[in-house]
Coordinates of C-alpha atoms in Angstrom, one line a residue:
M428 CA 12.8 3.3 -3.0
K429 CA 9.5 5.2 -2.8
N430 CA 8.6 3.2 0.3
I431 CA 11.8 4.1 2.3
R432 CA 11.8 6.8 4.9
N433 CA 15.0 8.0 6.8
F434 CA 14.3 10.1 9.8
C435 CA 16.0 11.1 13.1
I436 CA 14.7 12.3 16.4
I437 CA 16.1 15.7 17.7
A438 CA 15.4 17.5 21.0
H439 CA 16.8 19.2 24.0
I440 CA 18.3 16.9 26.7
D441 CA 15.6 15.1 28.7
H442 CA 12.6 15.8 26.5
G443 CA 12.0 12.1 26.0
K444 CA 13.6 11.1 22.6
S445 CA 14.7 7.6 23.7
T446 CA 11.4 6.8 25.3
L447 CA 9.5 7.9 22.2
A448 CA 11.8 5.7 20.1
D449 CA 11.0 2.8 22.4
R450 CA 7.3 3.2 21.7
L451 CA 7.9 3.4 17.9
L452 CA 9.9 0.2 18.0
E453 CA 7.2 -1.5 20.2
Y454 CA 4.3 -0.3 17.9
T455 CA 6.0 -1.5 14.7
H456 CA 6.9 -4.9 16.5
T457 CA 10.6 -4.3 15.7
V458 CA 11.6 -5.4 19.2
A459 CA 10.1 -8.6 20.7
D460 CA 8.3 -8.1 24.0
K461 CA 10.9 -10.1 25.9
E462 CA 13.7 -7.9 24.6
M463 CA 11.9 -4.7 25.5
Q464 CA 13.4 -2.5 28.2
A465 CA 13.5 1.3 28.8
Q466 CA 15.9 3.1 26.5
V467 CA 16.3 0.0 24.4
L468 CA 18.6 1.8 21.9
D469 CA 21.0 3.0 24.5
D470 CA 23.3 0.0 24.6
M471 CA 26.1 1.5 26.7
D472 CA 26.0 0.9 30.5
L473 CA 27.1 4.6 30.9
E474 CA 24.0 5.8 29.0
R475 CA 21.6 3.8 31.1
E476 CA 23.2 4.9 34.4
R477 CA 23.1 8.6 33.6
G478 CA 19.9 8.4 31.6
I479 CA 21.4 10.3 28.7
T480 CA 22.1 9.3 25.1
I481 CA 25.8 9.6 24.1
K482 CA 25.8 7.9 20.8
S483 CA 23.4 8.1 17.8
H484 CA 21.7 4.7 17.2
A485 CA 20.3 3.6 13.9
I486 CA 17.6 0.9 13.6
Q487 CA 15.3 -0.2 10.8
M488 CA 11.5 -0.7 11.3
Q489 CA 8.8 -2.2 9.0
Y490 CA 5.4 -0.6 9.0
A491 CA 2.3 -1.2 6.9
L492 CA -0.1 1.7 6.1
D493 CA -3.1 1.5 3.7
G494 CA -2.0 -1.9 2.4
E495 CA 1.6 -0.8 1.6
N496 CA 4.7 -1.9 3.4
Y497 CA 7.2 0.8 4.4
T498 CA 10.8 0.6 5.6
L499 CA 11.5 3.3 8.2
N500 CA 15.2 3.9 9.2
L501 CA 15.2 5.7 12.6
I502 CA 18.2 7.4 14.1
D503 CA 17.9 8.4 17.8
T504 CA 20.3 11.2 18.7
P505 CA 21.8 12.7 21.9
G506 CA 20.4 16.0 23.3
H507 CA 23.3 17.4 25.2
V508 CA 25.2 20.3 23.7
D509 CA 28.5 18.4 24.0
F510 CA 27.3 15.7 21.6
S511 CA 25.9 18.0 18.9
Y512 CA 28.4 16.5 16.4
E513 CA 26.6 13.2 16.7
V514 CA 23.4 15.0 15.8
S515 CA 25.0 16.7 12.7
R516 CA 26.1 13.3 11.4
S517 CA 22.7 11.7 11.9
I518 CA 21.0 14.6 10.1
A519 CA 23.3 14.1 7.1
A520 CA 21.9 10.5 6.7
C521 CA 18.2 11.6 6.9
E522 CA 15.4 13.3 4.9
G523 CA 13.2 14.1 7.8
A524 CA 13.3 14.9 11.6
L525 CA 10.9 14.5 14.5
L526 CA 11.4 17.7 16.6
I527 CA 10.4 16.7 20.1
V528 CA 9.4 19.4 22.7
D529 CA 8.5 18.6 26.3
A530 CA 5.0 19.7 27.1
S531 CA 6.0 20.9 30.6
Q532 CA 9.3 22.6 29.8
G533 CA 8.6 24.1 26.3
I534 CA 11.3 25.1 23.8
Q535 CA 14.9 25.1 25.2
A536 CA 18.2 26.3 23.8
Q537 CA 19.3 23.0 22.3
T538 CA 15.9 22.5 20.6
I539 CA 16.5 25.7 18.6
S540 CA 20.1 24.8 17.7
N541 CA 19.2 21.3 16.6
L542 CA 16.3 22.7 14.6
Y543 CA 18.5 25.1 12.7
M544 CA 21.0 22.3 11.9
A545 CA 18.1 20.3 10.4
I546 CA 16.7 23.2 8.4
D547 CA 20.2 23.9 7.0
N548 CA 20.2 20.3 5.7
N549 CA 16.7 20.8 4.1
L550 CA 15.1 18.2 6.4
E551 CA 11.3 17.9 6.6
I552 CA 10.4 18.8 10.3
I553 CA 7.6 17.1 12.1
P554 CA 6.9 18.9 15.4
V555 CA 5.8 16.6 18.3
I556 CA 4.7 17.8 21.8
N557 CA 5.8 15.0 24.1
K558 CA 4.8 14.1 27.7
V559 CA 1.2 15.5 27.3
D560 CA 0.1 13.0 30.1
L561 CA 2.0 14.9 32.8
D562 CA 0.0 16.9 35.3
S563 CA 2.3 19.9 34.8
A564 CA 1.9 19.7 30.9
K565 CA 1.0 23.0 29.2
P566 CA 0.4 21.7 25.6
D567 CA -1.5 24.8 24.4
E568 CA 1.3 27.2 25.6
V569 CA 4.0 25.0 24.0
E570 CA 2.0 24.7 20.8
D571 CA 2.0 28.5 20.5
Q572 CA 5.8 28.5 21.0
I573 CA 6.3 26.0 18.2
V574 CA 4.0 27.8 15.8
E575 CA 6.0 31.0 16.5
L576 CA 9.4 29.2 16.0
L577 CA 8.5 27.1 13.0
G578 CA 5.8 29.1 11.3
C579 CA 3.7 25.9 10.9
K580 CA 0.0 25.4 11.4
P581 CA -1.2 24.2 14.9
E582 CA -2.9 21.2 13.3
E583 CA 0.5 20.0 12.0
I584 CA 1.8 19.5 15.5
I585 CA 1.3 16.0 17.0
R586 CA 0.6 15.6 20.7
A587 CA 2.1 12.4 22.1
S588 CA 3.4 10.7 25.2
G589 CA 6.4 8.4 25.1
K590 CA 5.3 6.8 28.4
T591 CA 1.7 5.9 27.6
G592 CA 1.9 5.6 23.8
I593 CA -0.5 8.4 23.0
G594 CA -0.1 9.7 19.4
I595 CA 2.3 7.0 18.2
P596 CA 0.1 5.9 15.2
E597 CA -0.2 9.6 14.2
I598 CA 3.6 10.0 14.3
L599 CA 4.2 7.0 12.1
Q600 CA 1.5 8.2 9.6
A601 CA 3.0 11.7 9.5
I602 CA 6.5 10.2 8.8
I603 CA 5.2 8.3 5.9
E604 CA 3.0 11.1 4.5
R605 CA 5.3 14.1 5.2
V606 CA 8.9 12.9 5.0
P607 CA 10.1 12.6 1.3
A608 CA 11.4 9.3 0.0
P609 CA 15.2 9.4 -0.5
E610 CA 16.3 10.5 -4.0
G611 CA 19.0 8.6 -5.9
D612 CA 19.6 6.3 -8.8
P613 CA 20.0 2.6 -7.9
N614 CA 21.7 2.0 -11.4
A615 CA 24.3 4.8 -11.1
P616 CA 27.9 4.2 -9.8
L617 CA 27.9 3.4 -6.1
Q618 CA 28.1 6.4 -3.7
A619 CA 27.6 5.7 0.0
L620 CA 28.3 8.1 2.9
I621 CA 29.9 6.6 6.1
F622 CA 28.1 8.3 9.1
D623 CA 29.4 6.1 11.9
S624 CA 31.7 3.2 12.7
V625 CA 32.4 0.9 15.5
F626 CA 35.3 -1.5 16.5
N627 CA 34.6 -5.1 17.0
P628 CA 37.5 -7.2 18.4
F629 CA 36.6 -10.3 16.3
R630 CA 35.4 -8.8 13.0
G631 CA 37.5 -5.6 12.8
I632 CA 35.9 -2.2 12.0
I633 CA 32.2 -2.1 11.1
A634 CA 31.2 1.0 9.1
Y635 CA 27.6 2.3 9.0
F636 CA 26.6 4.0 5.7
K637 CA 23.8 5.5 3.8
I638 CA 23.6 4.8 0.1
V639 CA 23.0 7.9 -2.0
N640 CA 23.3 6.4 -5.4
G641 CA 24.0 2.9 -6.8
T642 CA 23.7 -0.6 -5.3
V643 CA 26.1 -2.7 -3.3
R644 CA 26.2 -6.5 -3.1
K645 CA 27.9 -9.0 -0.8
N646 CA 31.6 -9.7 -1.9
D647 CA 31.8 -6.6 -4.1
F648 CA 35.2 -5.0 -4.5
V649 CA 34.8 -1.6 -2.9
K650 CA 37.0 1.5 -2.3
F651 CA 37.0 4.2 0.4
V652 CA 37.5 7.4 -1.6
N653 CA 39.4 9.5 1.0
T654 CA 41.9 6.9 2.1
G655 CA 42.1 5.3 -1.3
K656 CA 42.1 1.8 0.3
E657 CA 40.3 -1.2 -1.4
Y658 CA 38.4 -4.0 0.3
N659 CA 36.1 -6.9 -0.2
A660 CA 32.6 -6.4 1.2
D661 CA 32.7 -9.6 3.3
E662 CA 29.3 -8.8 4.8
I663 CA 26.7 -6.1 4.3
G664 CA 23.3 -5.8 6.0
I665 CA 20.7 -3.7 7.7
L666 CA 20.6 -2.6 11.3
K667 CA 17.8 -4.0 13.4
L668 CA 18.4 -4.5 17.2
D669 CA 21.2 -6.7 16.0
M670 CA 22.9 -6.6 12.6
V671 CA 21.0 -8.6 10.0
P672 CA 23.1 -9.7 6.9
T673 CA 21.5 -9.2 3.4
D674 CA 22.8 -9.9 -0.1
M675 CA 22.3 -6.4 -1.5
L676 CA 21.4 -2.9 -0.6
S677 CA 20.4 -0.2 -3.0
A678 CA 20.0 3.7 -3.0
G679 CA 18.2 5.3 -0.1
N680 CA 19.0 2.5 2.4
V681 CA 21.0 2.6 5.6
G682 CA 23.2 -0.4 6.4
Y683 CA 26.6 -1.6 7.6
I684 CA 29.6 -3.1 5.9
I685 CA 32.3 -5.5 7.4
S686 CA 35.4 -5.9 5.3
G687 CA 38.0 -7.1 7.8
I688 CA 39.6 -3.7 8.4
K689 CA 41.9 -3.9 11.4
T690 CA 43.5 -0.4 11.6
S691 CA 41.3 2.4 12.7
R692 CA 43.1 5.0 10.6
E693 CA 41.6 3.5 7.5
V694 CA 38.0 4.5 8.3
K695 CA 37.0 8.1 8.4
V696 CA 33.5 9.2 9.3
G697 CA 32.3 11.3 6.4
D698 CA 34.2 9.2 3.8
T699 CA 32.5 7.9 0.6
I700 CA 32.4 4.2 -0.4
T701 CA 32.3 3.3 -4.1
H702 CA 33.1 0.4 -6.4
V703 CA 36.7 -0.2 -7.6
N704 CA 35.6 -1.2 -11.2
E705 CA 33.0 1.6 -11.7
P706 CA 33.9 4.4 -9.3
C707 CA 31.7 7.5 -8.8
E708 CA 32.9 10.8 -10.2
S709 CA 33.1 12.7 -6.9
A710 CA 32.9 12.0 -3.2
I711 CA 29.8 13.0 -1.3
E712 CA 30.1 16.3 0.7
G713 CA 30.9 14.9 4.1
F714 CA 30.3 16.9 7.3
E715 CA 32.4 19.8 8.4
E716 CA 35.4 18.9 10.5
V717 CA 34.7 19.0 14.2
K718 CA 36.2 21.9 16.2
P719 CA 37.2 20.9 19.7
M720 CA 36.3 23.5 22.4
V721 CA 38.2 22.1 25.4
F722 CA 41.7 20.7 25.5
A723 CA 43.2 18.5 28.3
G724 CA 46.2 16.3 28.6
V725 CA 45.5 12.6 29.1
Y726 CA 48.4 10.6 30.6
P727 CA 48.6 6.9 31.5
I728 CA 49.3 6.3 35.2
E729 CA 52.0 3.7 34.2
T730 CA 54.4 5.0 31.6
E731 CA 54.6 1.6 29.8
D732 CA 50.9 1.9 29.0
F733 CA 51.5 4.7 26.5
E734 CA 51.1 2.5 23.4
N735 CA 48.0 0.8 24.9
L736 CA 46.5 4.3 25.5
R737 CA 47.2 5.3 21.9
S738 CA 45.3 2.2 20.5
S739 CA 42.5 2.7 23.0
L740 CA 42.0 6.3 21.9
E741 CA 42.1 5.3 18.2
K742 CA 39.4 2.7 18.8
L743 CA 37.3 5.2 20.8
Q744 CA 37.7 7.8 18.0
L745 CA 36.1 5.4 15.6
N746 CA 33.0 5.3 17.7
D747 CA 33.2 9.0 18.7
A748 CA 34.5 11.1 15.8
S749 CA 34.5 14.3 17.7
L750 CA 37.5 13.2 19.8
T751 CA 40.8 14.5 18.6
F752 CA 44.3 13.8 20.0
T753 CA 48.0 14.4 19.4
P754 CA 51.0 13.0 21.4
E755 CA 52.7 15.3 23.9
S756 CA 55.1 15.0 26.8
S757 CA 55.2 16.6 30.3
V758 CA 58.0 16.8 32.8
A759 CA 55.8 15.8 35.6
L760 CA 53.7 13.1 33.9
G761 CA 55.8 11.6 31.2
F762 CA 54.3 10.8 27.7
G763 CA 50.7 11.2 27.0
F764 CA 48.2 12.9 24.6
R765 CA 46.7 16.3 24.2
C766 CA 43.0 15.6 23.6
G767 CA 40.4 17.9 22.2
F768 CA 36.8 17.6 23.5
L769 CA 33.6 19.3 22.7
G770 CA 32.9 20.1 26.3
L771 CA 33.4 19.0 29.9
L772 CA 30.7 16.3 29.9
H773 CA 32.3 14.9 26.7
M774 CA 35.7 14.9 28.5
E775 CA 34.2 13.1 31.5
I776 CA 32.5 10.5 29.3
V777 CA 35.7 9.8 27.3
Q778 CA 37.6 9.3 30.6
E779 CA 34.8 6.9 31.9
R780 CA 34.8 4.9 28.6
L781 CA 38.6 4.6 28.6
D782 CA 38.3 3.1 32.0
R783 CA 35.3 0.8 31.4
E784 CA 35.8 -0.4 27.8
F785 CA 39.6 -0.5 27.6
D786 CA 40.6 -0.8 31.2
M787 CA 42.9 2.3 30.9
N788 CA 43.6 4.2 34.1
V789 CA 44.5 7.8 33.2
I790 CA 45.3 11.1 34.7
T791 CA 43.6 14.1 33.1
T792 CA 45.1 17.6 33.5
V793 CA 43.3 20.9 33.9
P794 CA 41.2 21.6 30.8
N795 CA 41.9 24.7 28.9
V796 CA 41.2 26.2 25.5
S797 CA 43.4 27.2 22.5
Y798 CA 44.8 30.7 22.3
K799 CA 46.4 32.7 19.4
V800 CA 49.8 34.1 20.3
Y801 CA 51.2 36.9 18.1
D802 CA 55.0 37.4 18.4
K803 CA 56.9 40.6 17.8
K804 CA 58.0 39.4 14.3
G805 CA 54.4 39.2 13.2
G806 CA 54.1 35.3 13.4
V807 CA 51.0 33.6 14.9
T808 CA 51.1 30.3 16.8
E809 CA 48.1 28.4 18.3
V810 CA 48.8 27.4 21.9
H811 CA 46.7 24.6 23.5
N812 CA 48.9 24.2 26.5
P813 CA 50.4 26.8 28.9
A814 CA 53.7 24.9 28.6
G815 CA 53.8 25.8 24.9
L816 CA 53.6 29.6 25.5
P817 CA 56.7 31.4 24.2
D818 CA 58.8 33.7 26.4
L819 CA 56.9 36.8 27.6
T820 CA 59.4 39.1 26.1
L821 CA 58.7 37.8 22.6
I822 CA 54.9 38.1 22.8
E823 CA 53.2 41.1 21.1
K824 CA 49.6 40.1 22.1
I825 CA 47.5 37.0 23.0
E826 CA 44.0 36.5 21.6
E827 CA 41.5 34.2 23.3
P828 CA 38.4 32.6 21.8
Y829 CA 35.0 34.1 22.6
I830 CA 31.7 32.3 22.3
R831 CA 28.2 33.6 21.4
A832 CA 26.0 32.0 24.1
S833 CA 22.2 31.8 24.0
I834 CA 20.6 31.3 27.4
I835 CA 16.8 30.7 27.6
T836 CA 15.2 31.1 31.0
V837 CA 12.2 32.4 32.8
A838 CA 12.2 36.0 33.9
D839 CA 12.5 35.1 37.6
Y840 CA 16.2 34.2 37.3
I841 CA 17.4 37.0 35.0
G842 CA 19.3 38.8 37.8
P843 CA 21.5 36.0 39.1
I844 CA 22.2 34.8 35.5
M845 CA 23.3 38.4 34.5
T846 CA 25.6 38.5 37.6
L847 CA 27.1 35.2 36.7
C848 CA 27.8 36.0 33.1
L849 CA 29.2 39.5 33.8
G850 CA 31.4 38.0 36.6
K851 CA 32.9 35.7 33.9
R852 CA 33.9 38.8 31.8
G853 CA 30.7 38.4 29.6
E854 CA 29.1 41.1 27.5
L855 CA 25.4 41.3 27.0
I856 CA 24.5 41.5 23.3
K857 CA 20.7 41.4 23.5
Q858 CA 17.7 40.1 25.5
E859 CA 14.3 39.4 24.1
Y860 CA 11.1 37.8 25.3
I861 CA 10.2 34.6 23.4
S862 CA 6.7 34.0 24.8
G863 CA 5.0 34.6 28.1
N864 CA 7.7 35.2 30.8
R865 CA 10.4 33.2 29.0
L866 CA 13.3 35.2 27.5
E867 CA 16.5 34.6 25.6
L868 CA 19.7 36.3 26.7
I869 CA 22.6 36.5 24.1
F870 CA 26.0 36.9 25.7
D871 CA 29.6 37.1 24.3
L872 CA 31.8 35.2 26.8
P873 CA 35.4 34.1 26.9
L874 CA 35.5 30.3 26.3
G875 CA 38.3 30.0 28.9
E876 CA 36.0 31.3 31.7
I877 CA 33.1 28.9 31.0
V878 CA 35.1 25.8 30.4
I879 CA 35.3 24.6 34.0
D880 CA 32.2 25.2 36.1
F881 CA 29.9 27.7 34.3
Y882 CA 27.2 25.2 33.2
D883 CA 26.9 23.7 36.8
K884 CA 26.6 27.2 38.3
L885 CA 24.0 28.3 35.7
K886 CA 21.9 25.2 36.4
S887 CA 22.0 25.7 40.2
I888 CA 21.2 29.5 40.2
S889 CA 18.3 28.9 37.8
K890 CA 17.0 25.8 39.6
G891 CA 17.6 23.8 36.4
Y892 CA 15.4 26.1 34.3
A893 CA 18.0 27.8 32.2
S894 CA 19.1 26.1 29.0
F895 CA 22.4 26.9 27.4
D896 CA 23.8 26.6 23.9
Y897 CA 26.9 28.2 22.3
H898 CA 29.1 28.4 19.3
I899 CA 32.6 29.9 18.7
H900 CA 32.2 33.5 17.6
D901 CA 35.6 35.1 17.3
F902 CA 39.1 35.7 18.8
R903 CA 39.7 38.9 20.9
E904 CA 42.8 40.4 22.4
S905 CA 43.1 39.7 26.2
K906 CA 45.5 40.4 29.0
L907 CA 46.4 36.8 29.8
I908 CA 49.3 35.5 31.9
K909 CA 50.7 32.1 32.7
L910 CA 50.3 31.1 36.3
D911 CA 52.9 28.4 37.4
I912 CA 52.6 26.2 40.5
L913 CA 56.0 25.4 42.1
L914 CA 56.6 22.6 44.5
N915 CA 59.9 23.1 46.4
G916 CA 61.0 25.5 43.6
E917 CA 60.2 23.0 40.8
S918 CA 57.4 23.9 38.4
V919 CA 54.7 21.3 37.9
D920 CA 53.7 21.9 34.3
A921 CA 50.6 19.9 34.5
L922 CA 49.1 22.4 37.0
S923 CA 50.1 25.6 35.2
T924 CA 47.2 27.5 33.6
L925 CA 46.7 30.6 31.4
T926 CA 44.5 33.0 33.2
H927 CA 43.3 36.6 33.0
V928 CA 45.4 39.2 34.9
D929 CA 42.4 40.1 37.2
N930 CA 41.9 36.6 38.4
A931 CA 45.5 35.5 38.7
V932 CA 46.2 36.4 42.4
T933 CA 43.0 34.9 43.9
F934 CA 43.2 31.8 41.7
G935 CA 46.9 31.3 42.7
R936 CA 46.0 31.6 46.4
R937 CA 43.1 29.2 46.1
M938 CA 45.3 26.7 44.2
C939 CA 48.0 26.8 46.9
E940 CA 45.4 26.3 49.7
K941 CA 43.8 23.4 47.9
L942 CA 47.1 21.6 47.2
K943 CA 48.1 22.0 50.8
E944 CA 45.1 19.9 51.8
L945 CA 45.7 17.3 49.2
I946 CA 49.4 16.6 49.0
P947 CA 50.5 14.2 51.7
R948 CA 53.1 15.2 54.3
Q949 CA 56.7 14.1 53.7
Q950 CA 59.8 13.8 55.9
F951 CA 60.7 17.4 54.8
D952 CA 59.0 20.7 54.4
I953 CA 57.2 21.3 51.1
A954 CA 56.8 24.8 49.8
I955 CA 53.8 25.3 47.5
Q956 CA 54.1 28.5 45.5
A957 CA 52.1 30.2 42.8
A958 CA 54.2 32.4 40.5
I959 CA 53.8 34.7 37.5
G960 CA 57.1 34.7 35.8
A961 CA 59.7 35.3 38.5
K962 CA 57.2 36.9 40.9
I963 CA 55.8 34.7 43.7
I964 CA 52.2 35.7 44.4
A965 CA 51.1 33.1 47.0
R966 CA 52.7 30.5 49.2
E967 CA 51.7 27.7 51.6
T968 CA 54.0 25.3 53.4
I969 CA 53.3 21.7 54.2
K970 CA 55.1 21.0 57.5
A971 CA 57.4 18.0 57.7
V972 CA 56.5 14.8 59.6
R973 CA 59.0 14.9 62.5
K974 CA 60.3 12.2 64.8
D975 CA 61.0 13.4 68.4
V976 CA 64.8 12.7 68.4
T977 CA 65.3 14.3 71.8
A978 CA 62.9 11.8 73.5
K979 CA 65.7 9.7 74.9
C980 CA 67.5 12.7 76.5
Y981 CA 66.3 13.1 80.1
G982 CA 68.0 15.8 82.1
G983 CA 71.6 16.6 81.2
D984 CA 73.1 19.5 79.2
I985 CA 71.1 21.3 76.5
S986 CA 74.0 20.8 74.1
R987 CA 73.2 17.1 73.8
K988 CA 69.7 17.9 72.6
R989 CA 71.0 20.6 70.3
K990 CA 73.5 18.1 68.8
L991 CA 70.7 15.6 68.0
L992 CA 68.4 18.3 66.6
E993 CA 71.3 19.6 64.4
K994 CA 71.9 16.1 63.1
Q995 CA 68.2 15.7 62.3
K996 CA 68.2 19.1 60.5
K997 CA 71.1 18.1 58.3
G998 CA 69.4 14.8 57.4
K999 CA 66.2 16.7 56.5
K1000 CA 68.2 19.1 54.3
R1001 CA 69.9 16.2 52.4
M1002 CA 66.5 14.5 52.0
K1003 CA 65.0 17.7 50.6
Q1004 CA 67.7 17.8 47.9
I1005 CA 67.0 14.3 46.7
G1006 CA 63.4 13.8 47.7
S1007 CA 60.6 14.3 45.1
V1008 CA 57.0 15.2 45.8
E1009 CA 54.3 12.9 44.4
V1010 CA 51.2 14.9 43.3
P1011 CA 48.1 12.7 43.7
Q1012 CA 45.4 12.4 40.9
K1013 CA 43.0 14.1 43.3
A1014 CA 45.0 17.3 43.2
F1015 CA 44.6 17.6 39.4
L1016 CA 40.9 17.0 39.7
A1017 CA 40.6 19.4 42.6
V1018 CA 41.6 22.3 40.4
L1019 CA 38.4 21.8 38.4
K1020 CA 36.3 22.0 41.6
L1021 CA 37.7 25.4 42.8
D1022 CA 34.6 27.5 43.4

């Protein structure tokens, strides 16, 4: 056990984690030259296309130093704020972390938030300045920032480059010398923490675990503590680029188990595996339950695909434990699910993965957040969906979630960023200079305001230099109202939103204008209205497609033409009573892009 090291790589998005992981795998000869490619651990097409890591990836390396052989278990983690739950799970399976900071960009918001997560879990931090080979690199300036943040000595910071391979031997040496070996007793009852799982159509569910105490052998009779289910360990093994079966694994190791589990509900990330005959006394403290930030309805385009969508979501949840979902129904869209996501990028990725991996074509409604509604009898209900809002006469007050946001930027963009945050009903808590002309702004913002386009706007006004990180702070009372969109007097519940009183009229107007462009013309007039309760605040009309029925009348009395027009008018009126308006998927997505 003394020769095992478990470590993860944490950093802000785009600071070169995956590239550095490639060099470590190359240097330790874990991956053969012919298998080597950029971002070798990112095995999803989506990750390669976007150049981001979505999933944490575990891999084992062997490395010899001073005549001793060491086993290094590396977990590469995502950097985007929407996937921070992946990072927290990886951290739970490690004793050390490489903190990567880009030499040209310096410390960013997500660097700090991941660092605090690692410190809370008592991980040994090894700071690394990456991309020192760039012309724009400022390693001395970044070194000062790290020393100020971590309180370490400048000589403890390793300068490296994931592209050219500078500093890789020093990193491996630092991991072996500084990261403590895992503690645990190989002879105690088995205790293993599941930190990830994946669905394989041929072999069932594969669970990845880290053994804290005890030893597990092939064909052992094991039990999952939380679900209470018992299985045979048909295959156990370690994670190289592919899975490598072994006969036994003992304390401190990271590996996988296949036991022919077919139903996804039986495996929970954070569960503990133990032996049936000699169980452990208590389960390992798992990770805290994930709190979704953004809610949206996901509906199958064909109603009969509802059950397929359910099983696709369950399989996806195995691989992405931060996705939550509950069934719901909508008048306009039929049966579907109310899904909770960690952010908008997470929502987009889930939609993409449903399409690619499970061939599910879905409609996603406007994202919103959860509100606390207090009624006049003193009861509290949590509302995730505008349709679930009680009657206005019964409501005492509505509270909405506020976040505490940290924005790190250079002083040049402070004006536009302030304007943006204050325009979103934000409240400045403090601002302080970190180093040089970089400063941190702390804002309290309503989550509902930032959920749609805040991050994109922040990136564009700061030319990509502002980094953003947030956590839920508290709930505050707000003047919120439900804005309904009516088509020919019928409410489309999938387009209704909860919005602040001050924004309601302008938002309603823009919605009507946008829908007028997107809904195709019918044989009858379509009235698009935005309403608050019974009061109509905006209206647009889509004119009917008309046939010129009087074309055949040449000359003659006006009454002939009038007769034909009256006949057409009656037909249109009848059609309007029975005709229904199809709302295209583009219309739901357009609401997200209202600027």
